[in-house]
Coordinates of C-alpha atoms and ligand atoms in Angstrom, one line a residue:
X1 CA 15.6 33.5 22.2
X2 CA 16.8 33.0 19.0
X3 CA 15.4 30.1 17.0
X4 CA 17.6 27.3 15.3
X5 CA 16.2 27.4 11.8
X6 CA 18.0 28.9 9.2
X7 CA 17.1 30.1 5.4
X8 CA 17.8 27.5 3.0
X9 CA 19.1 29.8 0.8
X10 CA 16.7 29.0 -2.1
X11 CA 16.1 32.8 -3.9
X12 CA 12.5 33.1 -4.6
X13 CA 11.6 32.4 -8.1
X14 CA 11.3 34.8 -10.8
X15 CA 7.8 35.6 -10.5
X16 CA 5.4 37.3 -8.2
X17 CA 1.9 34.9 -7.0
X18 CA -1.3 36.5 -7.1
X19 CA -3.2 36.9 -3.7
X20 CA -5.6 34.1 -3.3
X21 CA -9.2 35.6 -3.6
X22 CA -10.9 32.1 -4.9
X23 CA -10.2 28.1 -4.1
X24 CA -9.0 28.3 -8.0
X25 CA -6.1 30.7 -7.4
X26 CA -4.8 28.5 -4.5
X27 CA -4.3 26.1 -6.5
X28 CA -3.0 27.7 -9.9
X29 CA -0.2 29.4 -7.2
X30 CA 0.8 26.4 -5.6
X31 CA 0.8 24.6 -8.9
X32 CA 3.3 27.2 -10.0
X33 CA 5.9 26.9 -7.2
X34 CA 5.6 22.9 -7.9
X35 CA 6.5 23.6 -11.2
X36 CA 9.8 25.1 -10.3
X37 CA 10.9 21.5 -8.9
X38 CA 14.0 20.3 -10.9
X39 CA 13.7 17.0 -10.7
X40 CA 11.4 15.7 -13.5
X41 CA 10.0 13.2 -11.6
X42 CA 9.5 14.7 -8.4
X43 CA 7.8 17.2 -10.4
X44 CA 5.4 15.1 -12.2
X45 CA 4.4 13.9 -8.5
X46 CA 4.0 17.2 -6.8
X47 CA 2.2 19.1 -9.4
X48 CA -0.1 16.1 -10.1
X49 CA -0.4 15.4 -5.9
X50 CA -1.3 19.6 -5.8
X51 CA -4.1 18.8 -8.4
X52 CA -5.0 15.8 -7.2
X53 CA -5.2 16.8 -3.7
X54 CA -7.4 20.1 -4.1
X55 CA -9.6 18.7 -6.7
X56 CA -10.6 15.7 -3.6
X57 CA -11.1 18.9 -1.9
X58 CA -13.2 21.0 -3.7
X59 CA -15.0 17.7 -4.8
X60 CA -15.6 17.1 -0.6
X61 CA -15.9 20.6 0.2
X62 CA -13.8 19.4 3.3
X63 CA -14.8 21.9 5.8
X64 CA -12.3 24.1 8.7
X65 CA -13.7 20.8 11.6
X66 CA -13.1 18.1 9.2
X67 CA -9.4 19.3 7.9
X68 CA -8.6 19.6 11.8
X69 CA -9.8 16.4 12.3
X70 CA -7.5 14.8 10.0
X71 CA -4.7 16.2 10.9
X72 CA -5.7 14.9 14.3
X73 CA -5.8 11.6 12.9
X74 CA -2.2 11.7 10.7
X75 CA -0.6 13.1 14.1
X76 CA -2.1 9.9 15.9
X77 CA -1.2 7.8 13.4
X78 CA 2.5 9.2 13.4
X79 CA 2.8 8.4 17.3
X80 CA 2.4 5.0 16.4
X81 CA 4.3 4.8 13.4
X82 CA 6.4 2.0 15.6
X83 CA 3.6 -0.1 15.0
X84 CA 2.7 0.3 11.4
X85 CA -0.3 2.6 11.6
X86 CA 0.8 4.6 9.0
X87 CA 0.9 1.5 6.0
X88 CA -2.2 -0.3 8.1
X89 CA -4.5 2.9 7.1
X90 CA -2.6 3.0 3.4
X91 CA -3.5 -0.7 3.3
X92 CA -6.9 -0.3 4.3
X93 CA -6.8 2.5 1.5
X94 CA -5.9 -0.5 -1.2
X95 CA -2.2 1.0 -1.8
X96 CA -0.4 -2.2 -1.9
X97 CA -2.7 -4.5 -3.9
X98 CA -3.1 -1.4 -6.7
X99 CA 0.7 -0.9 -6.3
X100 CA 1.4 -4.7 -7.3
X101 CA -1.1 -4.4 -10.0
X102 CA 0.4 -1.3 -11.3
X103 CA 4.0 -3.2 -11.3
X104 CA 2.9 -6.6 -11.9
X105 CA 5.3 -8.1 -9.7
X106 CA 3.7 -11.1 -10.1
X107 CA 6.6 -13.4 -11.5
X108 CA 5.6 -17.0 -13.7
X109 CA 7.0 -19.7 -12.2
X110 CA 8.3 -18.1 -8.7
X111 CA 5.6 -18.1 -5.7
X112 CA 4.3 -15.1 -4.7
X113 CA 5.8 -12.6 -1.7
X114 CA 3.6 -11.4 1.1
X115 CA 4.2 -9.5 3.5
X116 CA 5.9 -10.8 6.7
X117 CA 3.7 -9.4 9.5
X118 CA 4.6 -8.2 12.8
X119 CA 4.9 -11.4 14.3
X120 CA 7.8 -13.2 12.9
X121 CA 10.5 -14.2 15.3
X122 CA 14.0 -15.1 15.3
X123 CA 13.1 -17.1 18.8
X124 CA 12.0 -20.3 17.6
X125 CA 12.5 -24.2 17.9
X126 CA 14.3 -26.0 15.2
X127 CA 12.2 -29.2 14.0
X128 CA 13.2 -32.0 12.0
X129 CA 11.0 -32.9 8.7
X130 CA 8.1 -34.9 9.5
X131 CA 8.0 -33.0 13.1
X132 CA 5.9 -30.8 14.4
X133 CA 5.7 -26.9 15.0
X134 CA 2.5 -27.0 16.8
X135 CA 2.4 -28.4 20.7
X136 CA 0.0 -31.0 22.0
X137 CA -3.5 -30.6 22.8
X138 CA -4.8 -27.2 20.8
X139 CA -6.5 -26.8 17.6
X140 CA -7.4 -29.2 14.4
X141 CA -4.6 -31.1 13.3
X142 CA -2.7 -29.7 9.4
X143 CA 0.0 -31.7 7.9
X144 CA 2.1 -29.3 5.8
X145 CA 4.4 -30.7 2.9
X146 CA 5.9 -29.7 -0.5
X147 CA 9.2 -29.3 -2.1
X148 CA 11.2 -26.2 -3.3
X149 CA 12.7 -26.0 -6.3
X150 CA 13.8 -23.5 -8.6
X151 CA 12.4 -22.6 -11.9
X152 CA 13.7 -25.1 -14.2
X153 CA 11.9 -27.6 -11.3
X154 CA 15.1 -28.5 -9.9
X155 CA 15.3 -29.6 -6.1
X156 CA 16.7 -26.7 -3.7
X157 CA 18.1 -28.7 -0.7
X158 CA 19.0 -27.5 2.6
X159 CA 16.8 -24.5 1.9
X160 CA 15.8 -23.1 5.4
X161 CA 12.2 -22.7 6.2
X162 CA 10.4 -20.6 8.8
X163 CA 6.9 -21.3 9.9
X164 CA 4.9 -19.7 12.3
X165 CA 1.0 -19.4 12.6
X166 CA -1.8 -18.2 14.5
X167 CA -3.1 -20.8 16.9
X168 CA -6.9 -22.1 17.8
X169 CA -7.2 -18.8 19.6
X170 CA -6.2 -16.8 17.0
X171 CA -3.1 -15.6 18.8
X172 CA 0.7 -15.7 18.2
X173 CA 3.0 -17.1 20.5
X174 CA 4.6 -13.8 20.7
X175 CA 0.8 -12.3 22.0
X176 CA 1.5 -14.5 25.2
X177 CA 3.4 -13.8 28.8
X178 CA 6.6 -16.3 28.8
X179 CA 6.5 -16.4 24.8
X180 CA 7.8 -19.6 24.1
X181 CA 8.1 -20.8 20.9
X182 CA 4.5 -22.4 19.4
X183 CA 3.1 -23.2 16.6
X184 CA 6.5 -21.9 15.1
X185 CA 9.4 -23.7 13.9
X186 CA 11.9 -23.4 11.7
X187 CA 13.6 -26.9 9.4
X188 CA 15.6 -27.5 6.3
X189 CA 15.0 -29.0 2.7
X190 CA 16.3 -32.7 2.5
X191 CA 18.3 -33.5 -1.1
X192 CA 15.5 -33.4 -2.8
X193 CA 14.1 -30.4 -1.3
X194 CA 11.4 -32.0 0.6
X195 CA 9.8 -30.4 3.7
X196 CA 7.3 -31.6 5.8
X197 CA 5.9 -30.5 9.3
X198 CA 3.1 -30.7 11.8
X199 CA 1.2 -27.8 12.8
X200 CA -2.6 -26.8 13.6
X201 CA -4.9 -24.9 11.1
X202 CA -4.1 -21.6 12.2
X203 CA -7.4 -19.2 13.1
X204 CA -8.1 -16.3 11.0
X205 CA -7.6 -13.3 13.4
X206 CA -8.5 -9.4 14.3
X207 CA -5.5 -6.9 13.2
X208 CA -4.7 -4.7 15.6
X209 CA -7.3 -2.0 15.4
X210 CA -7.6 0.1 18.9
X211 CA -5.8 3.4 17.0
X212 CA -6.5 5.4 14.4
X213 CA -6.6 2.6 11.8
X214 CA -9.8 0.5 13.7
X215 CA -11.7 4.2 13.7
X216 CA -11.7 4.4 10.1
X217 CA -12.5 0.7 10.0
X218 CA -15.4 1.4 12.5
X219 CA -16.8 4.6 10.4
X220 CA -16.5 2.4 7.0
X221 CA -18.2 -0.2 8.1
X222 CA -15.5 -2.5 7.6
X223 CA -14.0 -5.7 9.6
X224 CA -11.0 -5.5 10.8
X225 CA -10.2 -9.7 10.5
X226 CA -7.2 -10.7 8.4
X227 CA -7.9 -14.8 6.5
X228 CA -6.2 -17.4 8.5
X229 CA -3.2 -18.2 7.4
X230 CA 0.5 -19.8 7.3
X231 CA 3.2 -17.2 7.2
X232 CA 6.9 -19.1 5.7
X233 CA 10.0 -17.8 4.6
X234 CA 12.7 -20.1 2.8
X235 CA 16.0 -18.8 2.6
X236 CA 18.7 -20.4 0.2
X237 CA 22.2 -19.7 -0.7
X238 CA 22.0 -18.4 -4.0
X239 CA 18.1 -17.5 -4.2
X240 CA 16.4 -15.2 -3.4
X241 CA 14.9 -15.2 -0.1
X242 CA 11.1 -15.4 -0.1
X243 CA 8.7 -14.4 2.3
X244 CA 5.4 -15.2 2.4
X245 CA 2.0 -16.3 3.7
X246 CA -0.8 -19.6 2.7
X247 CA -4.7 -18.9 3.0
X248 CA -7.3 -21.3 2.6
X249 CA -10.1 -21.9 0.1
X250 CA -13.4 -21.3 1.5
X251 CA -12.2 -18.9 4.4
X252 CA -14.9 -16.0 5.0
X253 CA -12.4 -13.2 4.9
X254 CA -10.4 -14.4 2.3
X255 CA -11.4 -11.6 -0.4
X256 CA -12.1 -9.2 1.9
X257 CA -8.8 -9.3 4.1
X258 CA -8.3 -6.3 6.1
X259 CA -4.8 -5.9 4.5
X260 CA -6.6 -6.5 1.4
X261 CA -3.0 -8.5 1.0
X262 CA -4.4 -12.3 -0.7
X263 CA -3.1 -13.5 -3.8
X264 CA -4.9 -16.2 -5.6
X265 CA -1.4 -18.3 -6.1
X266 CA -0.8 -18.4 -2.4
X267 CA -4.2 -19.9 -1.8
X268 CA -4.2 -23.8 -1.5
X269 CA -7.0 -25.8 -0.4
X270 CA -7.0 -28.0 2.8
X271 CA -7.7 -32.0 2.1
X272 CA -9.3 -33.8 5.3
X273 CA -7.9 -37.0 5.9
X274 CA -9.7 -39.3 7.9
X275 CA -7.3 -42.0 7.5
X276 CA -6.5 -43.2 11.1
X277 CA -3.2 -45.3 10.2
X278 CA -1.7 -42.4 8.3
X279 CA -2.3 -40.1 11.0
X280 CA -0.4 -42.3 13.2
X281 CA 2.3 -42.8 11.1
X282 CA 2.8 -39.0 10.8
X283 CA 3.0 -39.0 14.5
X284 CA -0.2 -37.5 15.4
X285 CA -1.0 -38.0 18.7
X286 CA -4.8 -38.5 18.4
X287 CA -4.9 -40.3 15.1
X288 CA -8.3 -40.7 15.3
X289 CA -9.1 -36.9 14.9
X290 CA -7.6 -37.3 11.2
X291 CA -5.5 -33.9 9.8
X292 CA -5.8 -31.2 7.2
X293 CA -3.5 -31.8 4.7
X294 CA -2.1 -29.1 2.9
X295 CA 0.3 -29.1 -0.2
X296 CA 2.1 -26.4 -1.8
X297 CA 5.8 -26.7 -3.9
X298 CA 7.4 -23.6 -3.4
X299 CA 9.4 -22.2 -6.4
X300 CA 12.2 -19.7 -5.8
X301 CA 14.4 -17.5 -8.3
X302 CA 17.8 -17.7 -8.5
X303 CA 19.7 -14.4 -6.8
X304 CA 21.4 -14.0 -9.9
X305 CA 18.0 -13.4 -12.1
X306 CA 16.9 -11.0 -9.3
X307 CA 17.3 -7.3 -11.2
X308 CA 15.0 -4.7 -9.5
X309 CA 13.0 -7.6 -8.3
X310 CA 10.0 -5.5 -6.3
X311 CA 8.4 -6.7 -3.2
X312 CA 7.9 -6.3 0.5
X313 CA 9.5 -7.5 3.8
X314 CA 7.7 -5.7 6.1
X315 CA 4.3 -4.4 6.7
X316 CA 2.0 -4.8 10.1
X317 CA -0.7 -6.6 9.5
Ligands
FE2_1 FE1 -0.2 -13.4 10.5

């Protein structure tokens, strides 16, 4: 049977390769065919990739088993591409935090992206300010409130906010049969840009580790826990939309995140407030517990200074 593929058409270049007697020769060949690439960039990253690559494995002396064995693991990783497996093991490798360093898309006076995690939803409740995300009876009580502004410090009203956080288990709403909407919400900036909800103090929790990605984690020695958190995104006509996520001071796997994902901006600390009248009047409905008060004023940049502006929507973990 005759097989579908057909020559490119490429003619081969104008030189003939030595036959590879030594590692050295292999790469010296394949260094020349990069060379041949027209591109200027692309051949700045394949030549240096081709050194790169064979001096990791002369350095390693990767042997026949252990080459087989990783392309065992990139195939498994492939299948479950659907899940982010691929940019969970590049994460646990450090590419994003270096990437962000290399770019410095740190911007002064926006707050910081991260990324939105698998467990946004578009099936959530609407609350009013002042109203909570969170249902009744789980977790330790956290009062959320701030304004967004713009960079000049001027009010953004009617921006929308989504919230959505891990509960006292540790689990999404989404990680649940039935999967109604809980500790998730999504409200609106008043005039001033004021927003305020109720929600728990969400639970640091495991990343999804039972592929490819948790067997490196288990043969490094390495936990697999991302810091809790509060993922929000506020989205405002004429700004550019921000996604992001809030960690706590003092959290045990805050530096050591398994996306290795925490900026130091998007840290806030938690303030206990024991004061039972206040509780009440923010609707609690065990006032006597007291609440975690968190405050953070969220700065956004408007669309029209956003050139090139780098950052990421999406990652899995
Ligand atoms: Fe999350």
């Amino acid at each position: 049977m005759l097989s579908g593929v057909q020559y490119n058409g490429i003619d081969p270049p104008p030189f003939e390769l030595p036959f590879v007697n030594n590692p050295d020769v292999a790469t010296e060949n394949t260094l020349k065919l990069m060379e041949q690439t027209p591109d200027a960039r692309k051949r700045l990253i394949f030549t240096s990739l081709t050194r790169h690559l064979h001096a990791f494995m002369k350095e390693t002396k990767i042997t026949m088993d252990e080459w087989e064995a990783s392309l065992a693991f990139l195939n498994r990783a492939g299948k479950l591409s659907d899940r982010g497996e691929p940019e969970i093991i590049m994460a646990l490798f450090g590419v994003h935090p270096l990437l962000e360093a290399m770019n410095n898309t740190s911007q002064p006076n926006i707050t910081e992206s991260a990324p939105l995690g698998p467990f946004f939803s578009e099936h959530t409740q609407e609350v009013s300010n002042g109203n909570s995300i969170a249902s009744e009876g789980k977790g330790e009580y956290m009062y959320v409130e701030g304004r967004v502004l713009d960079t000049e410090g001027n009010p953004v009203a009617n921006a929308v906010i989504d919230a959505w956080e891990a509960d006292d288990t540790g689990h999404y709403d989404l990680q649940y049969a039935g999967q109604t909407p809980d500790c998730r919400g999504r409200l609106r900036t008043d005039p001033e840009g004021k927003f305020s909800f109720r929600a728990i103090v969400p639970l640091a929790y495991p990343a999804t580790a039972d592929g490819p990605a948790g067997d490196l984690l288990l043969a490094m020695n390495r936990h697999n826990m991302r810091p809790a958190h509060l993922h929000m995104v506020f989205d405002a006509p004429g700004y550019d939309k921000l996604t992001t996520q809030l960690y706590f001071r003092g959290d045990k796997w805050l530096s050591t995140d398994i996306a290795l994902g925490v900026k130091e901006s998007l840290v806030v600390d938690l303030e206990q407030v024991d004061d039972i009248e206040r509780a009440r009047a923010l609707g609690f409905g065990r006032p006597e517990r007291g609440f975690k008060l968190l405050k953070k004023d969220i700065f956004l940049r408007k669309s029209s200074d956003a050139e090139g502006r780098p950052g990421y929507e999406t990652t899995s973990v």
